[in-house]
């Protein structure tokens, strides 16, 4: 059995609370031991002096576009880009064409992920057939094929009754429903946050109430169903307050935020650059501050990229006509580290928790993933926190370049990444096949 | 002052001095229209393209005539009937036309920010003739020009924008331009068309026209688009007219020297009754005439920016 010893790194494991310099030994596909002065006999030794050894990151919200829009991303290109960013598990959302709304489609995603052989790709199944919000999809089949959660992706389920049934039905499989919270009537033709910037630019605005109303509705439904609800991509101060309240009421509600929503505001849209067009939209500083507080006090459980690749041609048009979405897998860690740890002083283990054990628990993957314990799968990311560089979209491994962080000076880079004991990133470079 | 900008994209970006520079230049050009030979050689040999992706008759004709009076070659492109229907993007369309040698693009587009995108990719000058609900700088400049002409000042004037401020590019450009020149701007209309947040831009928001009728020096009566009623933003044009239309009764309460502007085309009986539109306080036709001079100024300044030969002021250019 292959043995790899990662020696002398700062081992940070939010699950166990460990944060100390030590060695980590991989045997085969699993972690064999963690400690100091581990025996390196017969092992390949990787020097992690000055580096952070963390569980591989779990990004619970990505769009991989396969099948249907392979010019934007494929499962292979996405899984490869993931490991370059230190991600070892990614949850692929079902807004593909056709949608991942049946067992066969979920199996397809799992199989393509295995074939790609980089990050572990887990499917999120649709709540409703064709994501039309009308009839429940066959969740049992989806779950059997490996779906870790259910979501209609970027479509808010319009009918409260269908959402109620989805939350109830998903209880059979103990998997969460991930809600995109947006009232379509209030959003109308909106393309950015409703506020001073929308007034100045004449771009049509989406009020924060469009999110708050649906978050509130879905939390009420989680209460009457005792179902598991995960609020995806929270963007408003109101959403943070509602999720905090739900947790105080001991409901099974969790929440997630993206790096762009906590580090940018709608001011970024003022010169009509479509690379800042996202859904939900970038909000105001009061919202970004509330999301930071939510991350700090545990209201917000997870940080996810919301990775939504679009080609240059799709984005190089008028703001109104460009599709919503930004890429983010390759900037998930550096932006989170730079903004949350370096700028706002959040502890590194707290930030890592939201990209490792918390999403693992929400998606039911924590028995094997999301932590550094002997016996768990060796999904490991080794980061160099001292590496300082400028985000250059031309260097992304993703097929798409639509980032809102181009030109940002950041710190923190994945150097070595292991997935199930196999090294897929070495010295910052992809190890092919 | 010397004009330094290659483009005219919006009034939010301009300083008071730059706005005054355009107004003063337009003043010089106004006289040209009164001559028997209505033409000066200021832009002779230059190519201007009217890139209109959204239907417009008056603005296009005004720009076309302004270009012609400056002796430029003016080409019209209508996006609704041309290559854009075949799926060509704004940027490709502009680059293709530019490859034939273009000095100034005049762009009208239904998307906010379209003029900015064009300015990013073209080496020609760009004059914004209206981008979505964002800005329509030459319209606001001709409004301001007309007010200045009649009132001899802007500082301290109270100007009311009445109607659909939320969706109006004319309103937005007026807000920036008027405020920069020291006027006080009021926005009046139903809350569904006049967002409260406008106060953050320094505008005084009112929902009751009658309350402020007697204080206002200039009323700019914005056009009500029928699609706003169709979208249910107000119940009926009848109710709108009863609350926000200028009619004979309201005229009695206006300052005797208050001006009435309208960007056109007028919905007679809605924003204004016929007798108000055609009455002595209306300056609507002056606006149209002045529009020509203002657009000549906009084209002249952007078309000669940075390359102005010494002493080539509009007065001399007339020669």
XYZ file of C-alpha atoms in Angstrom:
752
model
C 0.000 0.000 0.000
C 1.347 3.419 -0.988
C 2.448 5.524 1.965
C 2.807 9.285 1.851
C 4.019 11.349 4.791
C 3.163 15.052 4.841
C 5.741 16.284 7.266
C 5.963 19.274 9.541
C 2.958 21.307 8.422
C 0.466 23.242 10.542
C -2.337 20.689 10.673
C -5.668 22.479 10.925
C -8.730 20.280 11.324
C -11.899 22.116 12.306
C -13.737 18.852 12.971
C -11.438 17.750 15.791
C -10.293 21.224 16.770
C -6.700 20.315 16.022
C -4.407 23.210 15.098
C -0.758 22.286 15.622
C 2.405 21.507 13.752
C 2.729 17.821 12.976
C 2.874 15.030 10.430
C 0.105 13.301 8.550
C 0.477 9.819 7.155
C -1.554 8.548 4.228
C -1.806 4.816 3.559
C -3.600 3.863 0.394
C -6.699 5.975 0.098
C -7.066 6.790 3.779
C -5.446 8.770 6.542
C -3.406 6.379 8.702
C -2.099 8.648 11.421
C -1.611 12.214 12.564
C 1.008 13.184 15.104
C 4.551 14.287 15.534
C 7.623 12.374 14.437
C 5.680 9.795 12.456
C 7.741 6.972 10.944
C 8.572 7.780 7.335
C 9.938 4.328 6.512
C 8.885 3.364 2.996
C 6.879 6.528 2.572
C 7.113 9.280 0.031
C 7.822 12.386 2.113
C 6.300 15.759 1.340
C 7.799 18.656 3.202
C 5.008 20.899 4.532
C 7.210 23.127 6.649
C 5.552 26.569 6.763
C 2.415 25.272 5.037
C -1.098 24.563 6.275
C -2.397 21.007 6.031
C -6.190 21.065 5.932
C -9.016 18.790 4.925
C -9.657 19.167 1.198
C -12.272 21.842 0.657
C -15.873 20.898 -0.088
C -17.627 23.343 -2.382
C -21.312 22.599 -2.009
C -22.511 24.844 -4.829
C -21.058 24.625 -8.336
C -22.480 24.500 -11.853
C -20.529 22.229 -14.174
C -22.697 22.694 -17.300
C -22.422 19.083 -18.459
C -24.538 17.979 -20.181
C -25.794 20.818 -22.338
C -23.336 23.689 -22.154
C -19.968 22.033 -22.488
C -18.430 25.120 -24.090
C -18.719 26.801 -20.666
C -17.452 23.923 -18.522
C -17.376 20.156 -18.415
C -17.275 17.831 -15.453
C -13.643 17.148 -16.359
C -12.586 20.802 -16.692
C -14.517 21.682 -13.548
C -13.087 18.832 -11.489
C -9.594 19.789 -12.630
C -10.096 23.482 -11.836
C -11.441 22.441 -8.433
C -8.279 20.720 -7.300
C -6.200 23.681 -8.470
C -8.179 25.681 -5.914
C -7.738 23.117 -3.116
C -11.231 21.648 -3.522
C -11.553 17.881 -3.221
C -15.351 17.539 -3.349
C -17.743 19.601 -5.424
C -21.529 19.397 -5.492
C -22.771 19.722 -9.075
C -26.085 21.543 -9.369
C -28.814 20.127 -11.583
C -29.446 23.072 -13.916
C -27.942 21.253 -16.846
C -29.678 20.491 -20.118
C -31.347 18.089 -19.598
C -31.693 18.637 -15.867
C -30.372 16.176 -13.295
C -33.866 15.122 -12.295
C -33.697 11.330 -12.542
C -31.530 8.432 -11.486
C -29.862 8.006 -14.869
C -28.772 11.621 -15.035
C -27.341 11.506 -11.530
C -25.475 8.321 -12.425
C -24.080 10.096 -15.473
C -22.653 12.900 -13.343
C -21.103 10.443 -10.894
C -19.592 8.412 -13.714
C -18.173 11.470 -15.509
C -16.722 12.618 -12.203
C -15.001 9.276 -11.645
C -13.736 9.282 -15.203
C -12.320 12.792 -14.740
C -10.420 11.558 -11.703
C -9.706 14.849 -9.984
C -12.111 16.231 -7.385
C -14.867 13.990 -6.093
C -18.016 15.081 -7.940
C -21.345 14.581 -6.180
C -24.653 15.442 -7.832
C -27.418 17.603 -6.442
C -30.721 16.318 -7.784
C -33.637 18.473 -8.842
C -36.580 18.856 -6.464
C -39.057 18.973 -9.327
C -39.176 17.342 -12.710
C -37.357 19.482 -15.259
C -36.951 22.098 -12.495
C -40.317 23.487 -13.503
C -41.598 23.693 -9.926
C -44.639 21.569 -10.738
C -44.176 17.867 -9.934
C -41.671 16.264 -7.597
C -38.748 14.507 -9.246
C -38.035 10.866 -8.359
C -35.914 11.662 -5.343
C -35.433 8.047 -4.308
C -33.731 7.250 -7.611
C -31.649 10.392 -7.417
C -30.565 9.543 -3.879
C -29.764 5.965 -4.899
C -27.498 7.281 -7.643
C -25.657 9.469 -5.168
C -27.494 12.784 -5.012
C -26.415 14.508 -1.784
C -29.152 17.144 -1.760
C -32.099 18.403 -3.775
C -32.432 21.777 -5.402
C -34.054 23.422 -8.394
C -30.781 25.382 -8.670
C -31.257 28.965 -9.813
C -35.038 28.674 -9.894
C -36.940 29.522 -6.773
C -39.788 27.074 -6.295
C -42.735 29.334 -6.875
C -45.460 27.321 -5.180
C -45.249 27.129 -1.403
C -47.155 23.867 -1.559
C -44.633 22.226 -3.899
C -41.814 23.453 -1.676
C -43.602 22.004 1.344
C -43.931 18.638 -0.358
C -40.290 18.714 -1.428
C -39.131 19.328 2.137
C -41.385 16.555 3.419
C -40.490 14.014 0.759
C -36.744 14.646 1.079
C -36.984 13.648 4.756
C -37.175 10.011 3.652
C -33.609 10.267 2.429
C -32.333 12.584 5.176
C -31.068 15.008 2.601
C -31.545 18.762 2.552
C -33.436 20.866 0.075
C -31.207 23.721 -1.085
C -33.321 26.761 -1.776
C -32.604 29.589 -4.169
C -34.704 32.284 -2.552
C -36.132 34.830 -4.895
C -39.641 36.046 -5.460
C -39.997 36.132 -9.235
C -42.700 38.814 -9.201
C -40.533 41.186 -7.201
C -37.449 40.415 -9.236
C -39.232 41.088 -12.555
C -36.583 42.140 -15.061
C -34.094 43.153 -12.369
C -30.393 42.715 -13.050
C -28.718 44.322 -10.017
C -29.572 45.192 -6.432
C -32.349 47.733 -6.015
C -30.747 50.746 -4.418
C -28.701 53.822 -5.058
C -26.657 52.173 -7.811
C -29.727 50.946 -9.694
C -31.175 54.452 -9.440
C -27.978 55.991 -10.796
C -27.380 53.541 -13.615
C -30.963 53.014 -14.692
C -30.362 49.259 -14.461
C -33.454 47.509 -13.202
C -33.232 46.660 -9.511
C -34.017 43.525 -7.484
C -35.173 44.498 -3.988
C -33.774 42.641 -0.982
C -37.357 41.827 -0.046
C -37.499 39.438 -3.010
C -34.993 37.244 -1.145
C -36.232 37.857 2.400
C -39.816 36.913 1.593
C -38.888 33.527 0.201
C -36.330 32.800 2.948
C -39.064 33.557 5.449
C -41.589 31.397 3.601
C -39.191 28.469 3.318
C -38.240 28.659 6.998
C -41.936 28.515 7.901
C -42.241 25.450 5.688
C -39.184 23.873 7.324
C -40.921 24.401 10.640
C -44.177 22.693 9.709
C -42.448 19.854 7.858
C -39.441 19.468 10.196
C -37.591 19.107 6.912
C -33.964 20.005 6.312
C -33.610 23.346 4.568
C -30.382 24.880 3.310
C -30.505 28.481 2.094
C -28.152 28.788 -0.866
C -26.212 31.963 -1.676
C -27.574 34.301 0.970
C -27.148 37.935 -0.010
C -29.172 40.112 2.356
C -29.059 41.294 5.930
C -32.653 40.107 6.242
C -31.779 36.567 5.172
C -29.015 36.418 7.787
C -31.432 37.580 10.510
C -34.075 35.036 9.455
C -31.633 32.116 9.448
C -30.277 33.207 12.840
C -33.805 33.230 14.213
C -34.555 29.817 12.692
C -31.504 28.364 14.414
C -32.560 29.853 17.727
C -35.858 28.070 17.168
C -33.908 24.844 16.617
C -35.131 24.291 13.099
C -33.087 22.182 10.703
C -32.006 25.233 8.734
C -28.509 25.956 7.451
C -27.146 28.691 5.236
C -24.408 29.460 2.784
C -22.695 32.512 1.352
C -20.333 33.099 -1.565
C -17.079 35.067 -1.464
C -18.465 37.677 -3.862
C -21.455 38.395 -1.660
C -19.354 39.070 1.429
C -16.533 40.925 -0.325
C -18.263 43.096 -2.930
C -21.202 45.493 -3.156
C -23.430 46.743 -5.942
C -21.018 49.645 -6.456
C -19.034 47.133 -8.528
C -21.844 47.187 -11.122
C -21.720 50.965 -11.579
C -19.712 50.809 -14.798
C -21.874 48.125 -16.388
C -19.324 45.290 -16.355
C -21.305 42.047 -16.855
C -18.724 40.103 -14.840
C -20.443 41.518 -11.752
C -23.879 40.355 -12.813
C -24.887 37.577 -10.422
C -28.021 36.180 -8.883
C -28.783 36.995 -6.156
C -27.207 40.360 -6.946
C -24.315 41.994 -5.126
C -25.986 44.001 -2.365
C -24.960 46.933 -0.161
C -22.308 47.269 2.510
C -24.885 46.761 5.288
C -25.641 43.363 3.733
C -21.998 42.360 3.282
C -21.397 43.317 6.934
C -24.372 41.236 8.076
C -23.033 38.251 6.131
C -19.648 38.692 7.831
C -21.355 38.733 11.235
C -23.314 35.660 10.219
C -20.104 33.855 9.346
C -18.541 34.926 12.636
C -21.412 33.876 14.911
C -22.217 30.609 13.146
C -25.475 31.705 11.539
C -23.937 30.967 8.158
C -22.598 27.425 8.026
C -20.916 27.241 4.660
C -18.906 29.212 2.136
C -19.456 28.026 -1.425
C -18.284 29.432 -4.730
C -21.571 29.337 -6.637
C -19.221 28.691 -9.591
C -21.260 29.635 -12.680
C -19.099 29.568 -15.794
C -20.034 31.548 -18.893
C -18.085 32.026 -22.090
C -16.513 35.297 -23.073
C -19.033 35.687 -25.904
C -21.972 35.313 -23.538
C -20.615 37.932 -21.163
C -19.226 40.406 -23.733
C -22.620 41.972 -24.319
C -24.816 44.656 -22.776
C -25.298 44.222 -19.022
C -29.027 43.558 -19.434
C -28.402 40.814 -21.980
C -25.549 38.994 -20.206
C -26.329 35.831 -18.241
C -26.112 35.858 -14.442
C -23.168 34.177 -12.760
C -19.460 34.247 -11.960
C -16.821 31.532 -11.714
C -15.321 30.954 -8.298
C -13.807 27.559 -7.534
C -10.257 28.757 -8.100
C -10.715 31.895 -5.996
C -12.809 30.336 -3.199
C -9.907 29.846 -0.819
C -7.708 32.873 -1.627
C -10.604 35.342 -1.439
C -12.019 33.775 1.732
C -8.594 33.728 3.359
C -7.615 37.237 2.273
C -10.933 38.903 3.107
C -12.083 36.928 6.150
C -8.853 35.975 7.902
C -6.432 38.711 6.892
C -8.778 41.674 6.553
C -11.512 40.904 9.074
C -9.571 38.780 11.536
C -11.724 35.647 11.548
C -9.784 32.624 12.825
C -8.498 30.338 10.066
C -10.124 27.196 11.581
C -13.518 28.963 11.635
C -13.201 29.862 7.961
C -11.978 26.381 7.009
C -14.844 24.792 8.946
C -17.275 26.433 6.529
C -15.554 24.839 3.560
C -14.862 21.418 5.096
C -16.747 19.719 7.910
C -19.857 21.914 7.807
C -20.726 21.263 4.165
C -19.738 17.612 4.710
C -22.338 17.359 7.480
C -25.003 19.187 5.496
C -24.490 16.862 2.535
C -24.142 13.729 4.686
C -20.536 13.136 3.635
C -18.944 13.587 7.058
C -18.432 9.913 7.871
C -15.681 9.778 5.285
C -14.839 13.341 4.359
C -14.402 16.858 5.667
C -11.937 16.126 8.466
C -8.459 14.867 9.261
C -8.941 11.739 11.349
C -7.252 8.422 10.886
C -9.576 6.153 8.971
C -11.142 8.945 6.935
C -10.493 9.257 3.232
C -7.293 11.136 2.511
C -8.885 14.225 0.920
C -6.292 16.792 1.852
C -5.288 20.266 0.738
C -1.957 21.838 1.620
C -2.011 25.639 1.402
C 0.757 28.213 1.282
C -0.726 31.175 3.150
C 2.307 33.316 2.389
C 1.939 33.084 -1.393
C 0.880 36.528 -2.559
C -0.285 37.055 -6.121
C -2.728 38.830 -8.394
C -5.798 36.955 -9.607
C -5.280 36.453 -13.346
C -8.262 34.884 -15.135
C -5.992 33.829 -18.009
C -4.422 31.299 -15.632
C -7.682 29.636 -14.600
C -8.081 25.978 -15.433
C -11.826 26.430 -15.703
C -13.004 26.800 -19.290
C -14.540 30.145 -18.357
C -13.004 33.391 -17.140
C -16.000 35.334 -15.838
C -14.570 36.220 -12.452
C -15.356 39.318 -10.442
C -11.955 39.188 -8.748
C -9.650 39.854 -11.711
C -6.729 41.962 -10.565
C -7.277 41.371 -6.847
C -4.090 41.000 -4.814
C -4.655 37.936 -2.645
C -2.796 35.535 -0.378
C -3.132 31.792 -0.039
C -2.636 29.173 -2.688
C -3.172 25.410 -2.834
C 0.181 23.693 -3.275
C -0.544 19.978 -2.818
C -3.912 18.276 -3.060
C -4.835 14.658 -2.406
C -8.114 13.024 -3.308
C -8.625 9.601 -1.766
C -4.898 9.371 -1.128
C -3.932 10.127 -4.714
C -1.941 13.292 -5.287
C -3.667 15.387 -7.960
C -1.884 18.685 -7.350
C 1.816 18.855 -6.680
C 3.770 22.064 -6.168
C 0.757 23.970 -7.490
C 0.678 21.949 -10.706
C -1.939 19.463 -11.818
C -0.810 15.839 -11.899
C -2.561 14.355 -14.878
C -4.219 10.915 -14.829
C -12.284 76.102 -20.932
C -10.953 73.620 -23.426
C -13.017 70.472 -24.032
C -10.986 67.341 -23.264
C -13.370 64.381 -23.566
C -13.437 62.027 -26.485
C -16.954 60.851 -25.663
C -20.196 62.262 -24.348
C -21.699 59.360 -22.420
C -23.578 61.015 -19.599
C -23.817 64.117 -17.475
C -22.956 62.255 -14.267
C -19.352 62.137 -15.498
C -19.081 65.833 -16.418
C -18.040 68.824 -14.332
C -20.067 72.029 -14.240
C -17.410 73.664 -16.409
C -17.683 70.967 -19.045
C -21.463 71.296 -19.146
C -21.150 75.069 -19.497
C -18.592 74.551 -22.257
C -21.144 72.551 -24.267
C -23.888 75.120 -23.611
C -21.659 78.013 -24.644
C -20.526 76.183 -27.767
C -24.170 75.500 -28.623
C -24.882 79.202 -28.177
C -22.355 79.886 -30.912
C -23.958 77.353 -33.226
C -27.515 78.543 -32.688
C -27.006 81.411 -35.070
C -26.113 79.051 -37.936
C -29.731 77.887 -38.202
C -30.856 81.428 -38.897
C -28.686 81.840 -41.982
C -29.826 81.235 -45.522
C -26.950 78.758 -45.993
C -27.291 76.671 -42.825
C -23.899 75.027 -42.923
C -20.400 75.385 -41.492
C -17.332 73.336 -42.475
C -16.370 72.396 -38.898
C -16.506 68.610 -39.382
C -15.929 68.448 -43.127
C -14.485 65.047 -44.087
C -15.626 63.413 -40.844
C -17.929 60.410 -40.794
C -20.727 60.195 -38.267
C -22.818 57.062 -37.830
C -26.216 57.169 -36.200
C -26.267 53.762 -34.550
C -29.885 53.431 -33.529
C -30.780 50.079 -31.995
C -34.055 51.463 -30.711
C -36.698 53.289 -32.691
C -36.460 57.068 -32.586
C -37.408 59.617 -35.163
C -36.817 63.024 -33.654
C -33.541 62.371 -31.901
C -32.143 60.677 -34.981
C -33.255 63.483 -37.302
C -31.904 66.090 -34.913
C -28.492 64.409 -34.837
C -28.553 63.832 -38.572
C -29.263 67.468 -39.259
C -26.678 68.578 -36.700
C -24.057 66.448 -38.460
C -25.083 67.789 -41.857
C -24.829 71.399 -40.680
C -21.279 70.696 -39.570
C -20.572 69.306 -43.073
C -19.913 65.767 -41.839
C -21.062 62.677 -43.734
C -23.869 61.140 -41.704
C -24.879 57.509 -42.107
C -27.941 56.002 -40.464
C -28.014 52.504 -39.057
C -31.199 51.072 -37.671
C -30.561 48.038 -35.466
C -34.116 46.873 -35.551
C -34.028 46.160 -39.258
C -30.387 45.250 -39.709
C -27.726 42.741 -38.758
C -28.688 42.653 -35.076
C -31.800 40.786 -36.104
C -29.467 38.163 -37.537
C -27.829 37.759 -34.122
C -24.859 40.078 -34.484
C -23.776 41.677 -31.218
C -23.509 45.389 -30.551
C -19.739 45.117 -30.446
C -19.453 43.224 -33.738
C -21.833 45.608 -35.453
C -19.887 48.622 -34.247
C -16.502 47.152 -35.171
C -17.684 46.258 -38.646
C -19.011 49.712 -39.323
C -15.961 51.270 -37.717
C -13.737 49.327 -40.114
C -15.158 51.514 -42.877
C -13.736 54.564 -41.129
C -15.918 56.286 -38.577
C -15.118 59.341 -36.473
C -18.200 59.549 -34.273
C -20.790 56.985 -33.252
C -24.118 58.269 -31.990
C -25.768 55.395 -30.165
C -29.325 54.817 -29.033
C -29.933 51.486 -27.314
C -32.531 49.942 -25.032
C -29.914 48.636 -22.559
C -28.442 50.848 -19.850
C -24.686 51.094 -20.253
C -24.654 50.251 -23.970
C -22.849 53.506 -24.823
C -20.172 52.655 -22.238
C -19.610 49.220 -23.753
C -19.292 50.769 -27.185
C -16.823 53.366 -25.929
C -14.692 50.554 -24.474
C -14.233 48.816 -27.814
C -14.185 51.561 -30.418
C -11.500 54.051 -31.308
C -14.143 56.475 -32.553
C -15.859 59.043 -30.348
C -19.176 57.975 -28.816
C -22.135 60.252 -28.174
C -24.887 58.690 -26.109
C -28.316 59.336 -27.596
C -30.097 57.405 -24.861
C -29.155 54.083 -23.217
C -32.018 52.281 -21.515
C -33.133 54.094 -18.407
C -29.612 55.379 -17.781
C -28.813 58.703 -19.493
C -29.789 60.846 -22.426
C -27.270 63.653 -22.091
C -28.083 65.732 -25.171
C -31.772 65.838 -24.227
C -30.927 67.133 -20.756
C -28.445 69.603 -22.242
C -31.074 71.019 -24.557
C -33.518 71.225 -21.640
C -30.932 73.081 -19.583
C -29.942 75.229 -22.552
C -33.576 76.266 -23.026
C -33.998 77.077 -19.332
C -30.803 79.117 -19.324
C -31.887 80.936 -22.469
C -35.211 81.970 -20.938
C -34.203 82.437 -17.311
C -30.641 83.698 -17.851
C -29.463 81.583 -14.933
C -29.705 78.136 -13.368
C -28.305 78.797 -9.900
C -31.142 78.703 -7.372
C -33.868 77.756 -9.848
C -36.414 75.162 -8.798
C -36.939 72.579 -11.526
C -39.557 69.835 -11.225
C -39.316 66.576 -13.142
C -42.897 65.348 -13.267
C -43.901 61.770 -14.063
C -42.020 58.545 -14.666
C -38.692 59.487 -13.123
C -37.879 55.851 -12.273
C -37.640 54.694 -15.872
C -36.507 57.943 -17.448
C -33.048 58.515 -18.875
C -34.067 62.112 -19.530
C -34.757 62.568 -15.825
C -31.458 61.035 -14.754
C -29.401 63.252 -17.058
C -31.388 66.296 -15.949
C -30.814 65.478 -12.286
C -27.030 65.443 -12.736
C -26.839 68.414 -15.075
C -29.189 70.692 -13.172
C -27.659 69.948 -9.792
C -24.143 70.569 -11.063
C -25.222 73.993 -12.291
C -26.811 74.900 -8.968
C -30.509 74.284 -9.625
C -32.742 72.552 -7.099
C -34.388 69.441 -8.530
C -37.802 68.125 -7.515
C -39.210 64.788 -8.597
C -42.996 64.602 -8.634
C -45.226 61.650 -9.399
C -46.797 58.562 -7.882
C -44.433 56.538 -5.631
C -44.544 53.697 -8.145
C -42.788 55.971 -10.634
C -40.839 58.221 -8.259
C -38.645 56.122 -5.939
C -38.011 57.508 -2.476
C -34.324 56.654 -2.917
C -33.966 59.600 -5.303
C -33.489 61.731 -2.211
C -30.092 60.013 -1.873
C -29.173 61.686 -5.165
C -30.070 65.088 -3.707
C -33.529 65.290 -5.269
C -36.574 66.449 -3.320
C -39.335 63.862 -3.745
C -43.019 64.861 -3.834
C -46.157 62.861 -4.454
C -48.490 65.843 -4.575
C -48.034 68.203 -7.508
C -50.481 70.781 -6.175
C -48.427 71.289 -3.020
C -45.452 72.666 -4.901
C -47.152 74.100 -7.976
C -46.628 77.728 -7.008
C -42.945 77.408 -6.058
C -41.547 75.831 -9.194
C -39.700 77.810 -11.879
C -39.589 75.099 -14.558
C -41.696 71.997 -15.085
C -40.215 69.221 -17.187
C -43.212 67.008 -17.931
C -41.826 63.546 -18.647
C -43.557 61.398 -21.187
C -45.752 58.621 -19.786
C -45.109 55.380 -21.664
C -48.236 53.325 -22.170
C -46.317 50.210 -21.123
C -46.100 51.620 -17.589
C -49.855 51.613 -17.362
C -49.959 48.165 -18.931
C -47.492 47.009 -16.263
C -49.891 48.307 -13.626
C -47.612 51.006 -12.193
C -50.586 53.371 -12.093
C -54.255 52.533 -12.571
C -55.301 54.663 -15.540
C -54.011 57.587 -17.577
C -57.184 59.398 -16.533
C -56.234 59.208 -12.883
C -52.627 60.051 -13.753
C -53.704 63.167 -15.646
C -55.968 64.246 -12.787
C -53.080 64.011 -10.308
C -50.028 65.025 -12.347
C -51.187 66.588 -15.619
C -50.867 70.301 -16.272
C -54.207 71.797 -17.243
C -55.949 75.164 -17.209
C -56.811 75.038 -13.475
C -53.274 74.223 -12.453
C -51.847 76.861 -14.815
C -53.638 79.518 -12.794
C -51.593 78.639 -9.754
C -48.213 78.583 -11.514
C -45.716 81.400 -11.260
C -46.496 83.647 -14.206
C -43.011 83.152 -15.613
C -42.789 79.444 -14.935
C -41.595 77.443 -17.964
C -43.122 74.238 -19.263
C -40.854 71.724 -20.963
C -41.596 68.332 -22.467
C -39.091 65.976 -24.118
C -41.726 64.806 -26.601
C -43.640 63.236 -28.061
C -46.513 64.642 -25.980
C -49.517 62.601 -24.937
C -51.957 65.475 -25.197
C -54.471 65.324 -22.390
C -52.185 63.235 -20.195
C -49.008 65.124 -19.265
C -50.341 68.384 -20.690
C -53.590 69.606 -22.112
C -53.401 71.093 -25.603
C -53.829 74.630 -24.385
C -50.910 74.241 -21.989
C -48.685 72.624 -24.600
C -49.411 75.387 -27.088
C -49.701 78.159 -24.486
C -47.395 81.095 -23.795
C -45.428 79.406 -21.005
C -44.600 76.371 -23.103
C -41.049 76.267 -24.504
C -41.452 72.871 -26.131
C -40.668 74.008 -29.672
C -37.712 76.081 -28.428
C -36.391 72.828 -26.999
C -36.534 71.192 -30.412
C -34.773 74.119 -32.088
C -32.142 74.310 -29.378
C -31.647 70.569 -29.603
C -30.050 71.059 -32.965
C -27.534 73.585 -31.638
C -26.744 71.435 -28.607
C -26.163 68.367 -30.788
C -23.961 70.373 -33.141
C -21.934 71.363 -30.088
C -21.747 67.768 -28.839
C -20.589 66.497 -32.225
C -18.178 69.369 -32.749
C -16.540 68.997 -29.336
C -16.222 65.207 -29.369
C -15.265 65.213 -33.061
C -12.418 67.656 -32.582
C -11.341 66.777 -29.050
C -7.615 67.013 -28.536
C -7.129 67.849 -32.196
C -8.645 71.319 -32.129
C -6.403 73.530 -34.248
C -5.386 76.708 -32.425
C -8.060 79.382 -32.491
C -10.640 77.096 -34.042
C -13.552 78.171 -31.945
C -17.067 77.607 -33.225
C -17.261 81.283 -34.183
C -14.268 80.919 -36.456
C -15.494 77.572 -37.685
C -18.537 79.337 -39.024
C -16.378 81.175 -41.539
